[in-house]
Amino acid sequence: MAGEPQADCLFCKIVAGEIPATIVRETDTTLAFRDINPQAPTHVLVIPRVHYPDAASLAAGDPGAAADVLREAGKVASQEQVNESGYRIIFNSGPGAGQTVFHAHAHVLGGQDLRRLVA
Ligand code: AMP
Ligand code: ZN
């Protein structure tokens, strides 16, 4: 069923506490944790606890959770003190865009000049 945990999904396992992560924020509906392979001084992933394969399907299937992810991305930026210098929120969608984990997630990147960065 849409939104249900997937047994073979890395981020569902992080939500379930089966795989460790460096969690920086959590809410009833979201989790934010540091990317294991950071592309900038601040590189945090914000995910919904529910499983949808990408950002657009999350927005269609659970618009409240999609809004929560965006709001939390902003709070991560403030907490990491990159909100004034500028930060980027990225949702890779599909293999050709570099998506490797098919559980919707926002990359929050900051702490350096991002104008040439592709995450
Ligand atoms: P994407 O390529 O947009 O699907 O993003 C997936 C991101 O997850 C990549 O930036 C990876 O570095 C990151 N990642 C993969 N495994 C882990 C993990 N166990 N903990 C934290 N981040 C991870
Ligand atoms: Zn999942």
Tab-separated table of N, CA and C and ligand atoms in Angstrom:
chain	number	residue	atom	x	y	z
A	1	MET	N	0.848	-1.203	0.000
A	1	MET	CA	0.000	0.000	0.000
A	1	MET	C	0.882	1.251	0.000
A	2	ALA	N	0.437	2.308	-0.637
A	2	ALA	CA	1.215	3.546	-0.705
A	2	ALA	C	1.552	4.036	0.703
A	3	GLY	N	2.811	4.407	0.872
A	3	GLY	CA	3.245	4.954	2.154
A	3	GLY	C	3.729	3.933	3.152
A	4	GLU	N	3.467	2.644	2.883
A	4	GLU	CA	3.863	1.589	3.837
A	4	GLU	C	5.374	1.335	3.746
A	5	PRO	N	6.003	0.918	4.860
A	5	PRO	CA	7.435	0.619	4.824
A	5	PRO	C	7.768	-0.485	3.822
A	6	GLN	N	8.925	-0.346	3.171
A	6	GLN	CA	9.386	-1.333	2.192
A	6	GLN	C	10.581	-2.077	2.798
A	7	ALA	N	10.528	-3.407	2.749
A	7	ALA	CA	11.544	-4.227	3.417
A	7	ALA	C	12.945	-3.989	2.852
A	8	ASP	N	13.028	-3.656	1.565
A	8	ASP	CA	14.347	-3.524	0.940
A	8	ASP	C	14.801	-2.063	0.834
A	9	CYS	N	14.198	-1.174	1.611
A	9	CYS	CA	14.502	0.263	1.484
A	9	CYS	C	15.420	0.725	2.619
A	10	LEU	N	16.574	1.254	2.231
A	10	LEU	CA	17.571	1.739	3.201
A	10	LEU	C	16.980	2.791	4.147
A	11	PHE	N	16.232	3.746	3.597
A	11	PHE	CA	15.747	4.835	4.461
A	11	PHE	C	14.587	4.367	5.347
A	12	CYS	N	13.784	3.389	4.892
A	12	CYS	CA	12.795	2.792	5.802
A	12	CYS	C	13.501	2.116	6.975
A	13	LYS	N	14.669	1.527	6.708
A	13	LYS	CA	15.432	0.874	7.784
A	13	LYS	C	15.976	1.920	8.759
A	14	ILE	N	16.366	3.072	8.264
A	14	ILE	CA	16.813	4.152	9.169
A	14	ILE	C	15.625	4.637	9.998
A	15	VAL	N	14.460	4.796	9.369
A	15	VAL	CA	13.254	5.203	10.113
A	15	VAL	C	12.943	4.187	11.221
A	16	ALA	N	13.132	2.895	10.904
A	16	ALA	CA	12.814	1.834	11.869
A	16	ALA	C	13.900	1.665	12.928
A	17	GLY	N	15.026	2.380	12.774
A	17	GLY	CA	16.128	2.252	13.729
A	17	GLY	C	16.968	1.006	13.496
A	18	GLU	N	16.826	0.390	12.326
A	18	GLU	CA	17.572	-0.846	12.029
A	18	GLU	C	18.963	-0.550	11.475
A	19	ILE	N	19.150	0.649	10.941
A	19	ILE	CA	20.456	1.107	10.456
A	19	ILE	C	20.725	2.445	11.137
A	20	PRO	N	21.935	2.638	11.687
A	20	PRO	CA	22.205	3.885	12.408
A	20	PRO	C	22.348	5.083	11.476
A	21	ALA	N	22.050	6.250	11.990
A	21	ALA	CA	22.250	7.492	11.251
A	21	ALA	C	22.510	8.586	12.277
A	22	THR	N	23.191	9.639	11.815
A	22	THR	CA	23.430	10.791	12.689
A	22	THR	C	22.257	11.736	12.528
A	23	ILE	N	21.306	11.595	13.428
A	23	ILE	CA	20.043	12.341	13.312
A	23	ILE	C	20.227	13.746	13.878
A	24	VAL	N	19.802	14.753	13.107
A	24	VAL	CA	19.931	16.141	13.571
A	24	VAL	C	18.581	16.744	13.971
A	25	ARG	N	17.489	16.227	13.424
A	25	ARG	CA	16.147	16.666	13.815
A	25	ARG	C	15.181	15.526	13.561
A	26	GLU	N	14.127	15.470	14.354
A	26	GLU	CA	13.039	14.545	14.013
A	26	GLU	C	11.704	15.107	14.447
A	27	THR	N	10.676	14.738	13.712
A	27	THR	CA	9.304	15.085	14.058
A	27	THR	C	8.474	13.806	13.942
A	28	ASP	N	7.190	13.929	14.222
A	28	ASP	CA	6.297	12.771	14.098
A	28	ASP	C	6.290	12.219	12.674
A	29	THR	N	6.537	13.082	11.696
A	29	THR	CA	6.387	12.680	10.294
A	29	THR	C	7.689	12.656	9.498
A	30	THR	N	8.765	13.198	10.071
A	30	THR	CA	10.024	13.339	9.312
A	30	THR	C	11.236	12.965	10.158
A	31	LEU	N	12.339	12.754	9.439
A	31	LEU	CA	13.642	12.502	10.059
A	31	LEU	C	14.667	13.285	9.245
A	32	ALA	N	15.625	13.913	9.920
A	32	ALA	CA	16.723	14.596	9.235
A	32	ALA	C	18.034	14.043	9.785
A	33	PHE	N	18.924	13.626	8.870
A	33	PHE	CA	20.192	13.019	9.305
A	33	PHE	C	21.289	13.390	8.317
A	34	ARG	N	22.553	13.287	8.783
A	34	ARG	CA	23.680	13.688	7.939
A	34	ARG	C	23.919	12.681	6.821
A	35	ASP	N	24.187	13.211	5.631
A	35	ASP	CA	24.525	12.348	4.499
A	35	ASP	C	25.866	11.673	4.784
A	36	ILE	N	25.947	10.388	4.495
A	36	ILE	CA	27.148	9.597	4.783
A	36	ILE	C	28.313	9.998	3.871
A	37	ASN	N	28.028	10.668	2.784
A	37	ASN	CA	29.052	11.067	1.796
A	37	ASN	C	28.830	12.546	1.443
A	38	PRO	N	29.151	13.428	2.415
A	38	PRO	CA	28.752	14.836	2.248
A	38	PRO	C	29.412	15.528	1.060
A	39	GLN	N	28.624	16.320	0.349
A	39	GLN	CA	29.099	17.078	-0.816
A	39	GLN	C	29.326	18.547	-0.487
A	40	ALA	N	29.097	18.931	0.778
A	40	ALA	CA	29.280	20.315	1.221
A	40	ALA	C	29.418	20.249	2.747
A	41	PRO	N	29.935	21.315	3.385
A	41	PRO	CA	30.102	21.285	4.849
A	41	PRO	C	28.813	20.923	5.589
A	42	THR	N	27.685	21.451	5.141
A	42	THR	CA	26.384	20.973	5.633
A	42	THR	C	25.745	20.153	4.526
A	43	HIS	N	25.461	18.894	4.820
A	43	HIS	CA	24.747	18.035	3.859
A	43	HIS	C	23.865	17.100	4.683
A	44	VAL	N	22.609	17.488	4.790
A	44	VAL	CA	21.639	16.768	5.611
A	44	VAL	C	20.521	16.282	4.692
A	45	LEU	N	20.044	15.073	4.940
A	45	LEU	CA	18.898	14.529	4.205
A	45	LEU	C	17.665	14.645	5.083
A	46	VAL	N	16.579	15.131	4.514
A	46	VAL	CA	15.291	15.182	5.221
A	46	VAL	C	14.355	14.208	4.521
A	47	ILE	N	13.815	13.273	5.281
A	47	ILE	CA	12.943	12.244	4.685
A	47	ILE	C	11.608	12.200	5.434
A	48	PRO	N	10.549	11.821	4.717
A	48	PRO	CA	9.298	11.518	5.403
A	48	PRO	C	9.409	10.127	6.034
A	49	ARG	N	8.735	9.906	7.119
A	49	ARG	CA	8.731	8.551	7.700
A	49	ARG	C	7.997	7.577	6.783
A	50	VAL	N	7.011	8.065	6.062
A	50	VAL	CA	6.294	7.205	5.119
A	50	VAL	C	7.143	6.982	3.874
A	51	HIS	N	6.947	5.825	3.235
A	51	HIS	CA	7.711	5.490	2.035
A	51	HIS	C	6.959	5.885	0.770
A	52	TYR	N	7.566	6.798	0.012
A	52	TYR	CA	7.178	7.062	-1.374
A	52	TYR	C	8.462	7.121	-2.163
A	53	PRO	N	8.453	6.698	-3.435
A	53	PRO	CA	9.726	6.560	-4.138
A	53	PRO	C	10.409	7.870	-4.505
A	54	ASP	N	9.662	8.949	-4.619
A	54	ASP	CA	10.300	10.223	-4.976
A	54	ASP	C	9.418	11.384	-4.516
A	55	ALA	N	9.926	12.589	-4.707
A	55	ALA	CA	9.257	13.776	-4.162
A	55	ALA	C	7.868	13.985	-4.757
A	56	ALA	N	7.733	13.777	-6.069
A	56	ALA	CA	6.440	14.039	-6.705
A	56	ALA	C	5.385	13.044	-6.230
A	57	SER	N	5.768	11.765	-6.079
A	57	SER	CA	4.776	10.786	-5.611
A	57	SER	C	4.430	11.040	-4.148
A	58	LEU	N	5.385	11.524	-3.364
A	58	LEU	CA	5.076	11.918	-1.979
A	58	LEU	C	4.061	13.068	-1.973
A	59	ALA	N	4.311	14.078	-2.792
A	59	ALA	CA	3.413	15.242	-2.818
A	59	ALA	C	2.005	14.847	-3.254
A	60	ALA	N	1.920	13.896	-4.198
A	60	ALA	CA	0.610	13.445	-4.684
A	60	ALA	C	-0.088	12.573	-3.652
A	61	GLY	N	0.682	11.687	-2.976
A	61	GLY	CA	0.075	10.697	-2.094
A	61	GLY	C	-0.112	11.169	-0.664
A	62	ASP	N	0.757	12.093	-0.216
A	62	ASP	CA	0.696	12.565	1.169
A	62	ASP	C	1.193	14.012	1.225
A	63	PRO	N	0.357	14.940	0.736
A	63	PRO	CA	0.812	16.325	0.636
A	63	PRO	C	1.227	16.921	1.982
A	64	GLY	N	0.614	16.465	3.053
A	64	GLY	CA	0.990	16.971	4.382
A	64	GLY	C	2.424	16.604	4.713
A	65	ALA	N	2.802	15.354	4.429
A	65	ALA	CA	4.175	14.918	4.696
A	65	ALA	C	5.157	15.658	3.793
A	66	ALA	N	4.757	15.930	2.552
A	66	ALA	CA	5.632	16.678	1.643
A	66	ALA	C	5.883	18.088	2.191
A	67	ALA	N	4.851	18.721	2.695
A	67	ALA	CA	5.015	20.047	3.295
A	67	ALA	C	5.899	19.968	4.536
A	68	ASP	N	5.733	18.917	5.303
A	68	ASP	CA	6.560	18.753	6.504
A	68	ASP	C	8.037	18.631	6.139
A	69	VAL	N	8.342	17.888	5.065
A	69	VAL	CA	9.732	17.745	4.627
A	69	VAL	C	10.312	19.111	4.252
A	70	LEU	N	9.544	19.901	3.515
A	70	LEU	CA	10.047	21.227	3.111
A	70	LEU	C	10.240	22.137	4.316
A	71	ARG	N	9.285	22.116	5.232
A	71	ARG	CA	9.421	22.968	6.426
A	71	ARG	C	10.627	22.538	7.247
A	72	GLU	N	10.812	21.240	7.404
A	72	GLU	CA	11.959	20.737	8.164
A	72	GLU	C	13.275	21.078	7.459
A	73	ALA	N	13.291	21.065	6.135
A	73	ALA	CA	14.509	21.450	5.410
A	73	ALA	C	14.911	22.872	5.790
A	74	GLY	N	13.951	23.748	5.884
A	74	GLY	CA	14.239	25.120	6.308
A	74	GLY	C	14.738	25.181	7.746
A	75	LYS	N	14.158	24.375	8.601
A	75	LYS	CA	14.600	24.361	10.007
A	75	LYS	C	16.009	23.788	10.141
A	76	VAL	N	16.333	22.786	9.334
A	76	VAL	CA	17.700	22.258	9.318
A	76	VAL	C	18.666	23.378	8.916
A	77	ALA	N	18.317	24.130	7.870
A	77	ALA	CA	19.194	25.215	7.414
A	77	ALA	C	19.431	26.233	8.522
A	78	SER	N	18.387	26.562	9.277
A	78	SER	CA	18.547	27.511	10.393
A	78	SER	C	19.412	26.901	11.483
A	79	GLN	N	19.126	25.654	11.814
A	79	GLN	CA	19.857	24.971	12.885
A	79	GLN	C	21.345	24.844	12.546
A	80	GLU	N	21.624	24.618	11.258
A	80	GLU	CA	23.009	24.473	10.799
A	80	GLU	C	23.649	25.829	10.484
A	81	GLN	N	22.867	26.894	10.643
A	81	GLN	CA	23.339	28.268	10.430
A	81	GLN	C	23.847	28.498	9.007
A	82	VAL	N	23.124	27.940	8.042
A	82	VAL	CA	23.442	28.215	6.641
A	82	VAL	C	22.315	28.996	5.965
A	83	ASN	N	21.292	29.346	6.742
A	83	ASN	CA	20.132	30.002	6.146
A	83	ASN	C	20.455	31.407	5.656
A	84	GLU	N	21.409	32.096	6.300
A	84	GLU	CA	21.717	33.460	5.866
A	84	GLU	C	22.697	33.469	4.706
A	85	SER	N	23.663	32.551	4.709
A	85	SER	CA	24.632	32.499	3.601
A	85	SER	C	23.992	31.912	2.340
A	86	GLY	N	22.978	31.100	2.519
A	86	GLY	CA	22.287	30.483	1.376
A	86	GLY	C	22.494	28.976	1.376
A	87	TYR	N	21.463	28.286	0.966
A	87	TYR	CA	21.529	26.828	0.945
A	87	TYR	C	20.677	26.330	-0.209
A	88	ARG	N	20.807	25.041	-0.496
A	88	ARG	CA	20.068	24.465	-1.611
A	88	ARG	C	19.277	23.265	-1.117
A	89	ILE	N	18.042	23.136	-1.595
A	89	ILE	CA	17.218	21.950	-1.330
A	89	ILE	C	17.083	21.229	-2.661
A	90	ILE	N	17.533	19.955	-2.683
A	90	ILE	CA	17.522	19.189	-3.940
A	90	ILE	C	16.739	17.892	-3.743
A	91	PHE	N	15.870	17.601	-4.708
A	91	PHE	CA	15.189	16.301	-4.765
A	91	PHE	C	15.587	15.649	-6.086
A	92	ASN	N	16.557	14.757	-6.061
A	92	ASN	CA	16.865	14.017	-7.286
A	92	ASN	C	15.717	13.058	-7.554
A	93	SER	N	15.281	12.989	-8.787
A	93	SER	CA	14.144	12.122	-9.139
A	93	SER	C	14.493	11.305	-10.368
A	94	GLY	N	14.746	10.007	-10.152
A	94	GLY	CA	15.079	9.098	-11.239
A	94	GLY	C	16.587	8.885	-11.351
A	95	PRO	N	16.979	7.699	-11.841
A	95	PRO	CA	18.402	7.353	-11.939
A	95	PRO	C	19.203	8.357	-12.771
A	96	GLY	N	18.610	8.858	-13.842
A	96	GLY	CA	19.325	9.795	-14.708
A	96	GLY	C	19.609	11.123	-14.048
A	97	ALA	N	18.920	11.394	-12.929
A	97	ALA	CA	19.158	12.616	-12.153
A	97	ALA	C	20.067	12.348	-10.955
A	98	GLY	N	20.520	11.084	-10.855
A	98	GLY	CA	21.416	10.754	-9.748
A	98	GLY	C	20.721	10.167	-8.533
A	99	GLN	N	19.410	9.891	-8.642
A	99	GLN	CA	18.732	9.280	-7.489
A	99	GLN	C	19.213	7.837	-7.326
A	100	THR	N	19.645	7.499	-6.109
A	100	THR	CA	20.132	6.147	-5.822
A	100	THR	C	19.321	5.465	-4.727
A	101	VAL	N	18.616	6.249	-3.910
A	101	VAL	CA	17.763	5.689	-2.853
A	101	VAL	C	16.328	6.104	-3.181
A	102	PHE	N	15.474	5.096	-3.381
A	102	PHE	CA	14.131	5.380	-3.901
A	102	PHE	C	13.108	5.463	-2.769
A	103	HIS	N	13.458	6.309	-1.798
A	103	HIS	CA	12.580	6.772	-0.711
A	103	HIS	C	12.753	8.285	-0.740
A	104	ALA	N	11.672	9.011	-0.946
A	104	ALA	CA	11.757	10.463	-1.143
A	104	ALA	C	12.654	11.115	-0.091
A	105	HIS	N	13.526	12.012	-0.553
A	105	HIS	CA	14.392	12.724	0.387
A	105	HIS	C	14.833	14.043	-0.213
A	106	ALA	N	14.943	15.031	0.674
A	106	ALA	CA	15.495	16.328	0.299
A	106	ALA	C	16.936	16.380	0.768
A	107	HIS	N	17.838	16.777	-0.127
A	107	HIS	CA	19.196	17.122	0.283
A	107	HIS	C	19.185	18.591	0.698
A	108	VAL	N	19.721	18.901	1.868
A	108	VAL	CA	19.921	20.296	2.292
A	108	VAL	C	21.426	20.524	2.313
A	109	LEU	N	21.889	21.402	1.417
A	109	LEU	CA	23.321	21.640	1.226
A	109	LEU	C	23.650	23.086	1.516
A	110	GLY	N	24.749	23.291	2.245
A	110	GLY	CA	25.156	24.661	2.525
A	110	GLY	C	26.534	24.703	3.146
A	111	GLY	N	26.966	25.925	3.473
A	111	GLY	CA	28.244	26.103	4.151
A	111	GLY	C	29.396	26.387	3.214
A	112	GLN	N	29.099	26.504	1.928
A	112	GLN	CA	30.124	26.908	0.956
A	112	GLN	C	29.398	27.562	-0.223
A	113	ASP	N	30.200	28.124	-1.143
A	113	ASP	CA	29.603	28.677	-2.358
A	113	ASP	C	29.064	27.509	-3.185
A	114	LEU	N	27.750	27.475	-3.387
A	114	LEU	CA	27.103	26.321	-4.029
A	114	LEU	C	26.854	26.536	-5.516
A	115	ARG	N	27.259	27.673	-6.048
A	115	ARG	CA	26.770	28.005	-7.381
A	115	ARG	C	27.235	27.043	-8.463
A	116	ARG	N	28.352	26.313	-8.201
A	116	ARG	CA	28.829	25.347	-9.202
A	116	ARG	C	28.573	23.908	-8.794
A	117	LEU	N	27.927	23.707	-7.634
A	117	LEU	CA	27.768	22.352	-7.098
A	117	LEU	C	26.550	21.654	-7.697
A	118	VAL	N	26.755	20.417	-8.108
A	118	VAL	CA	25.638	19.546	-8.476
A	118	VAL	C	25.698	18.368	-7.518
A	119	ALA	N	24.655	18.148	-6.705
A	119	ALA	CA	24.684	17.057	-5.715
A	119	ALA	C	24.073	15.795	-6.305
B	1	AMP	P1	20.240	10.316	-3.979
B	1	AMP	O1	21.504	10.011	-4.752
B	1	AMP	O2	19.613	11.640	-4.290
B	1	AMP	O3	19.262	9.167	-4.041
B	1	AMP	O4	20.701	10.480	-2.462
B	1	AMP	C1	20.964	9.405	-1.628
B	1	AMP	C2	21.964	9.909	-0.629
B	1	AMP	O5	21.957	9.004	0.471
B	1	AMP	C3	23.414	9.980	-1.132
B	1	AMP	O6	23.865	11.331	-1.046
B	1	AMP	C4	24.170	9.054	-0.184
B	1	AMP	O7	25.438	9.548	0.154
B	1	AMP	C5	23.248	8.985	1.014
B	1	AMP	N1	23.345	7.798	1.831
B	1	AMP	C6	23.424	6.505	1.406
B	1	AMP	N2	23.450	5.660	2.450
B	1	AMP	C7	23.380	6.432	3.571
B	1	AMP	C8	23.365	6.161	4.969
B	1	AMP	N3	23.428	4.893	5.463
B	1	AMP	N4	23.298	7.197	5.828
B	1	AMP	C9	23.248	8.462	5.356
B	1	AMP	N5	23.241	8.790	4.052
B	1	AMP	C10	23.322	7.800	3.169
B	2	ZN	ZN	11.485	3.624	2.275
